[in-house]
Amino acid sequence: LYFLEKRKWGLFYVFLILALLIREDISLTVLMFGLYLCYFLKILRHGIPVVILSIAYFLIVTQWVMPGFNMGQTVSHLNFSSYFYNLNEPVKFIIKLFDPIKLANIFMIFLPLLFFPLFGWRILTCCLAVFGVGMLGAYTHLSYMLYYVSASLPFLYYALLKGWPQLLAFFKKFPGVSSDNVILGQALQSMLVTSTIVTCIIFGPSP
């Protein structure tokens, strides 16, 4: 993301490839990131190669490399057909998609940042694929959800930064709120630090 902002494309691709090597599902986030480059930033010259690279990597790893190390066991490697097998039963599919526990898990991911990243919603489109995997998966435990959505965490903070001007403009609409960007920004930063500490104490594993 830093090298995207600086338009240093050589280092951008180096770290993009390193990110892909972390885990096979990272390619889903990279795919959405490529679509973000194409649609919102209009950088087709780099967006299209990112999309192609992520799709190729995902197919090679999940359909060839991982099954090759499977040792004959029947383990699905992000088999997307398993996520949509009950589309012929739309009620069950919707119930599965909007499981309250899974929605609560997504809620908990945004809570420490007070949902401020929503002001940079365009960036958050990069998270849709991993959120979809989490919502359509069979498991509801928070640790499982975090395993897949962890790739979206940098984009939450990136969305917070990109949406900061809109966030300031939003709060300035309320009566009594300072119009000084520095004072208001410091107040919002204090809110973020406080909310992060409080949610860590209340919902974290620490005693």
Short mmCIF file of C-alpha atoms in Angstrom, two decimals:
data_model
loop_
_atom_site.label_atom_id
_atom_site.label_comp_id
_atom_site.label_asym_id
_atom_site.label_seq_id
_atom_site.Cartn_x
_atom_site.Cartn_y
_atom_site.Cartn_z
CA LEU A 1 0.00 0.00 0.00
CA TYR A 2 2.88 2.35 0.78
CA PHE A 3 4.53 1.71 -2.58
CA LEU A 4 1.16 2.19 -4.30
CA GLU A 5 0.90 5.63 -2.71
CA LYS A 6 4.47 6.44 -3.77
CA ARG A 7 3.92 4.89 -7.22
CA LYS A 8 7.08 2.79 -6.85
CA TRP A 9 5.82 -0.07 -8.97
CA GLY A 10 8.92 -2.24 -8.86
CA LEU A 11 8.83 -2.55 -5.08
CA PHE A 12 5.04 -2.72 -5.26
CA TYR A 13 5.20 -5.97 -7.23
CA VAL A 14 8.00 -7.38 -5.06
CA PHE A 15 5.94 -7.03 -1.90
CA LEU A 16 2.79 -8.12 -3.71
CA ILE A 17 4.44 -11.44 -4.56
CA LEU A 18 5.76 -11.77 -1.01
CA ALA A 19 2.21 -11.24 0.27
CA LEU A 20 0.90 -13.98 -2.03
CA LEU A 21 3.44 -16.41 -0.61
CA ILE A 22 2.05 -16.02 2.91
CA ARG A 23 -1.14 -18.05 2.41
CA GLU A 24 -3.25 -19.25 -0.48
CA ASP A 25 -6.33 -17.17 0.41
CA ILE A 26 -4.29 -13.95 0.35
CA SER A 27 -4.73 -14.12 -3.42
CA LEU A 28 -8.45 -13.36 -2.92
CA THR A 29 -7.59 -10.08 -1.22
CA VAL A 30 -5.02 -9.32 -3.92
CA LEU A 31 -7.67 -10.03 -6.56
CA MET A 32 -10.05 -7.50 -5.01
CA PHE A 33 -7.16 -5.07 -4.65
CA GLY A 34 -6.50 -5.38 -8.38
CA LEU A 35 -10.16 -4.68 -9.10
CA TYR A 36 -9.92 -1.65 -6.82
CA LEU A 37 -6.97 -0.38 -8.86
CA CYS A 38 -8.93 -0.88 -12.07
CA TYR A 39 -12.31 0.51 -11.06
CA PHE A 40 -11.66 3.22 -8.49
CA LEU A 41 -8.13 4.38 -9.28
CA LYS A 42 -8.38 3.72 -13.04
CA ILE A 43 -4.85 2.30 -13.07
CA LEU A 44 -5.53 -0.43 -15.61
CA ARG A 45 -1.86 -0.76 -16.50
CA HIS A 46 -1.18 -2.27 -13.08
CA GLY A 47 -4.66 -3.33 -11.95
CA ILE A 48 -5.15 -5.90 -14.71
CA PRO A 49 -1.76 -7.63 -14.12
CA VAL A 50 -2.57 -7.81 -10.39
CA VAL A 51 -5.91 -9.47 -11.15
CA ILE A 52 -4.35 -11.96 -13.56
CA LEU A 53 -1.48 -12.74 -11.17
CA SER A 54 -3.79 -13.34 -8.21
CA ILE A 55 -6.14 -15.62 -10.18
CA ALA A 56 -3.27 -17.61 -11.65
CA TYR A 57 -1.61 -17.98 -8.25
CA PHE A 58 -4.85 -19.08 -6.59
CA LEU A 59 -5.62 -21.71 -9.22
CA ILE A 60 -2.07 -23.09 -9.32
CA VAL A 61 -1.76 -23.35 -5.55
CA THR A 62 -5.24 -24.66 -4.72
CA GLN A 63 -5.72 -26.96 -7.69
CA TRP A 64 -2.20 -28.28 -8.21
CA VAL A 65 0.32 -27.54 -5.45
CA MET A 66 -1.83 -28.15 -2.36
CA PRO A 67 -3.52 -31.31 -3.70
CA GLY A 68 -0.05 -32.56 -4.61
CA PHE A 69 0.88 -32.51 -0.91
CA ASN A 70 -2.48 -33.90 0.17
CA MET A 71 -1.21 -37.47 0.75
CA GLY A 72 -4.50 -38.92 -0.42
CA GLN A 73 -6.65 -37.30 2.27
CA THR A 74 -9.98 -35.76 1.33
CA VAL A 75 -9.40 -32.17 2.36
CA SER A 76 -10.95 -29.30 0.42
CA HIS A 77 -8.62 -26.42 -0.46
CA LEU A 78 -10.93 -23.45 -0.64
CA ASN A 79 -13.31 -25.36 -2.88
CA PHE A 80 -15.78 -22.62 -3.75
CA SER A 81 -18.43 -25.05 -4.89
CA SER A 82 -18.83 -26.04 -1.22
CA TYR A 83 -19.71 -22.45 -0.35
CA PHE A 84 -22.58 -22.26 -2.81
CA TYR A 85 -23.86 -25.84 -2.76
CA ASN A 86 -27.23 -24.83 -1.27
CA LEU A 87 -28.06 -21.99 -3.65
CA ASN A 88 -31.07 -24.04 -4.71
CA GLU A 89 -32.31 -23.50 -1.15
CA PRO A 90 -32.13 -19.71 -0.89
CA VAL A 91 -33.56 -19.54 2.63
CA LYS A 92 -30.85 -21.81 4.03
CA PHE A 93 -28.21 -19.94 2.06
CA ILE A 94 -29.31 -16.55 3.43
CA ILE A 95 -29.49 -17.93 6.99
CA LYS A 96 -25.96 -19.26 6.60
CA LEU A 97 -24.71 -16.01 5.07
CA PHE A 98 -26.21 -13.81 7.79
CA ASP A 99 -25.39 -16.00 10.76
CA PRO A 100 -25.60 -13.75 13.86
CA ILE A 101 -22.35 -15.09 15.31
CA LYS A 102 -20.46 -14.41 12.06
CA LEU A 103 -21.96 -10.92 11.83
CA ALA A 104 -20.89 -10.31 15.42
CA ASN A 105 -17.36 -11.37 14.50
CA ILE A 106 -17.27 -8.85 11.65
CA PHE A 107 -18.67 -6.25 14.04
CA MET A 108 -15.84 -6.98 16.48
CA ILE A 109 -13.24 -6.39 13.78
CA PHE A 110 -14.50 -2.84 13.17
CA LEU A 111 -15.29 -2.00 16.79
CA PRO A 112 -11.77 -1.01 17.98
CA LEU A 113 -11.64 1.59 15.19
CA LEU A 114 -15.19 2.78 15.97
CA PHE A 115 -16.23 1.93 12.40
CA PHE A 116 -14.32 4.98 11.15
CA PRO A 117 -12.83 2.99 8.22
CA LEU A 118 -16.31 2.99 6.67
CA PHE A 119 -15.60 6.57 5.58
CA GLY A 120 -12.99 5.07 3.24
CA TRP A 121 -15.44 2.48 1.95
CA ARG A 122 -13.84 2.22 -1.49
CA ILE A 123 -10.74 0.68 0.10
CA LEU A 124 -12.91 -1.76 2.02
CA THR A 125 -14.04 -3.37 -1.23
CA CYS A 126 -10.66 -5.14 -1.10
CA CYS A 127 -11.96 -7.03 1.95
CA LEU A 128 -15.15 -8.37 0.37
CA ALA A 129 -13.67 -11.67 -0.80
CA VAL A 130 -12.21 -12.70 2.56
CA PHE A 131 -15.31 -11.50 4.38
CA GLY A 132 -17.33 -13.67 1.98
CA VAL A 133 -15.18 -16.71 2.75
CA GLY A 134 -15.70 -16.12 6.45
CA MET A 135 -19.45 -15.60 6.14
CA LEU A 136 -20.00 -18.62 3.88
CA GLY A 137 -17.68 -20.94 5.78
CA ALA A 138 -18.94 -23.65 8.09
CA TYR A 139 -17.17 -22.37 11.19
CA THR A 140 -18.39 -19.54 13.41
CA HIS A 141 -15.60 -19.34 15.97
CA LEU A 142 -13.89 -15.95 16.10
CA SER A 143 -10.40 -17.43 15.74
CA TYR A 144 -11.42 -19.10 12.47
CA MET A 145 -12.95 -15.89 11.17
CA LEU A 146 -9.86 -13.91 12.13
CA TYR A 147 -7.66 -16.44 10.35
CA TYR A 148 -9.26 -15.59 7.03
CA VAL A 149 -10.07 -11.93 7.52
CA SER A 150 -6.63 -11.08 8.93
CA ALA A 151 -5.57 -10.20 5.39
CA SER A 152 -8.09 -7.36 5.45
CA LEU A 153 -6.70 -5.64 8.55
CA PRO A 154 -4.16 -3.45 6.68
CA PHE A 155 -6.98 -2.26 4.44
CA LEU A 156 -9.04 -1.25 7.48
CA TYR A 157 -6.28 1.12 8.58
CA TYR A 158 -5.70 2.25 4.99
CA ALA A 159 -9.41 3.01 4.68
CA LEU A 160 -9.23 4.96 7.93
CA LEU A 161 -6.41 7.11 6.56
CA LYS A 162 -8.01 7.64 3.15
CA GLY A 163 -11.38 8.43 4.70
CA TRP A 164 -9.96 10.82 7.32
CA PRO A 165 -10.97 14.03 5.48
CA GLN A 166 -14.54 12.74 5.11
CA LEU A 167 -14.52 11.77 8.79
CA LEU A 168 -13.52 15.28 9.83
CA ALA A 169 -16.17 16.80 7.58
CA PHE A 170 -18.81 14.49 9.07
CA PHE A 171 -18.11 15.50 12.68
CA LYS A 172 -17.95 19.18 11.81
CA LYS A 173 -21.66 19.02 10.95
CA PHE A 174 -22.52 18.57 14.63
CA PRO A 175 -23.11 21.74 16.67
CA GLY A 176 -20.38 22.60 19.15
CA VAL A 177 -17.70 20.60 17.36
CA SER A 178 -14.49 22.49 16.66
CA SER A 179 -13.89 23.43 13.05
CA ASP A 180 -10.13 23.29 13.59
CA ASN A 181 -8.80 20.18 11.84
CA VAL A 182 -5.92 19.82 14.29
CA ILE A 183 -8.05 19.97 17.44
CA LEU A 184 -10.78 17.76 15.97
CA GLY A 185 -8.20 15.32 14.62
CA GLN A 186 -6.52 15.03 18.01
CA ALA A 187 -9.89 14.38 19.64
CA LEU A 188 -10.72 11.62 17.16
CA GLN A 189 -7.26 10.09 17.59
CA SER A 190 -7.81 10.03 21.36
CA MET A 191 -11.14 8.29 20.79
CA LEU A 192 -9.44 5.65 18.64
CA VAL A 193 -6.71 4.98 21.21
CA THR A 194 -9.28 4.76 24.00
CA SER A 195 -11.59 2.44 22.07
CA THR A 196 -8.70 0.17 21.12
CA ILE A 197 -7.55 -0.16 24.74
CA VAL A 198 -11.08 -0.65 26.07
CA THR A 199 -12.03 -3.31 23.52
CA CYS A 200 -8.74 -5.10 24.16
CA ILE A 201 -9.46 -5.17 27.91
CA ILE A 202 -13.10 -6.20 27.57
CA PHE A 203 -12.92 -8.63 24.67
CA GLY A 204 -9.23 -9.63 24.60
CA PRO A 205 -7.77 -12.83 26.04
CA SER A 206 -5.92 -10.96 28.80
CA PRO A 207 -7.33 -11.36 32.35
#
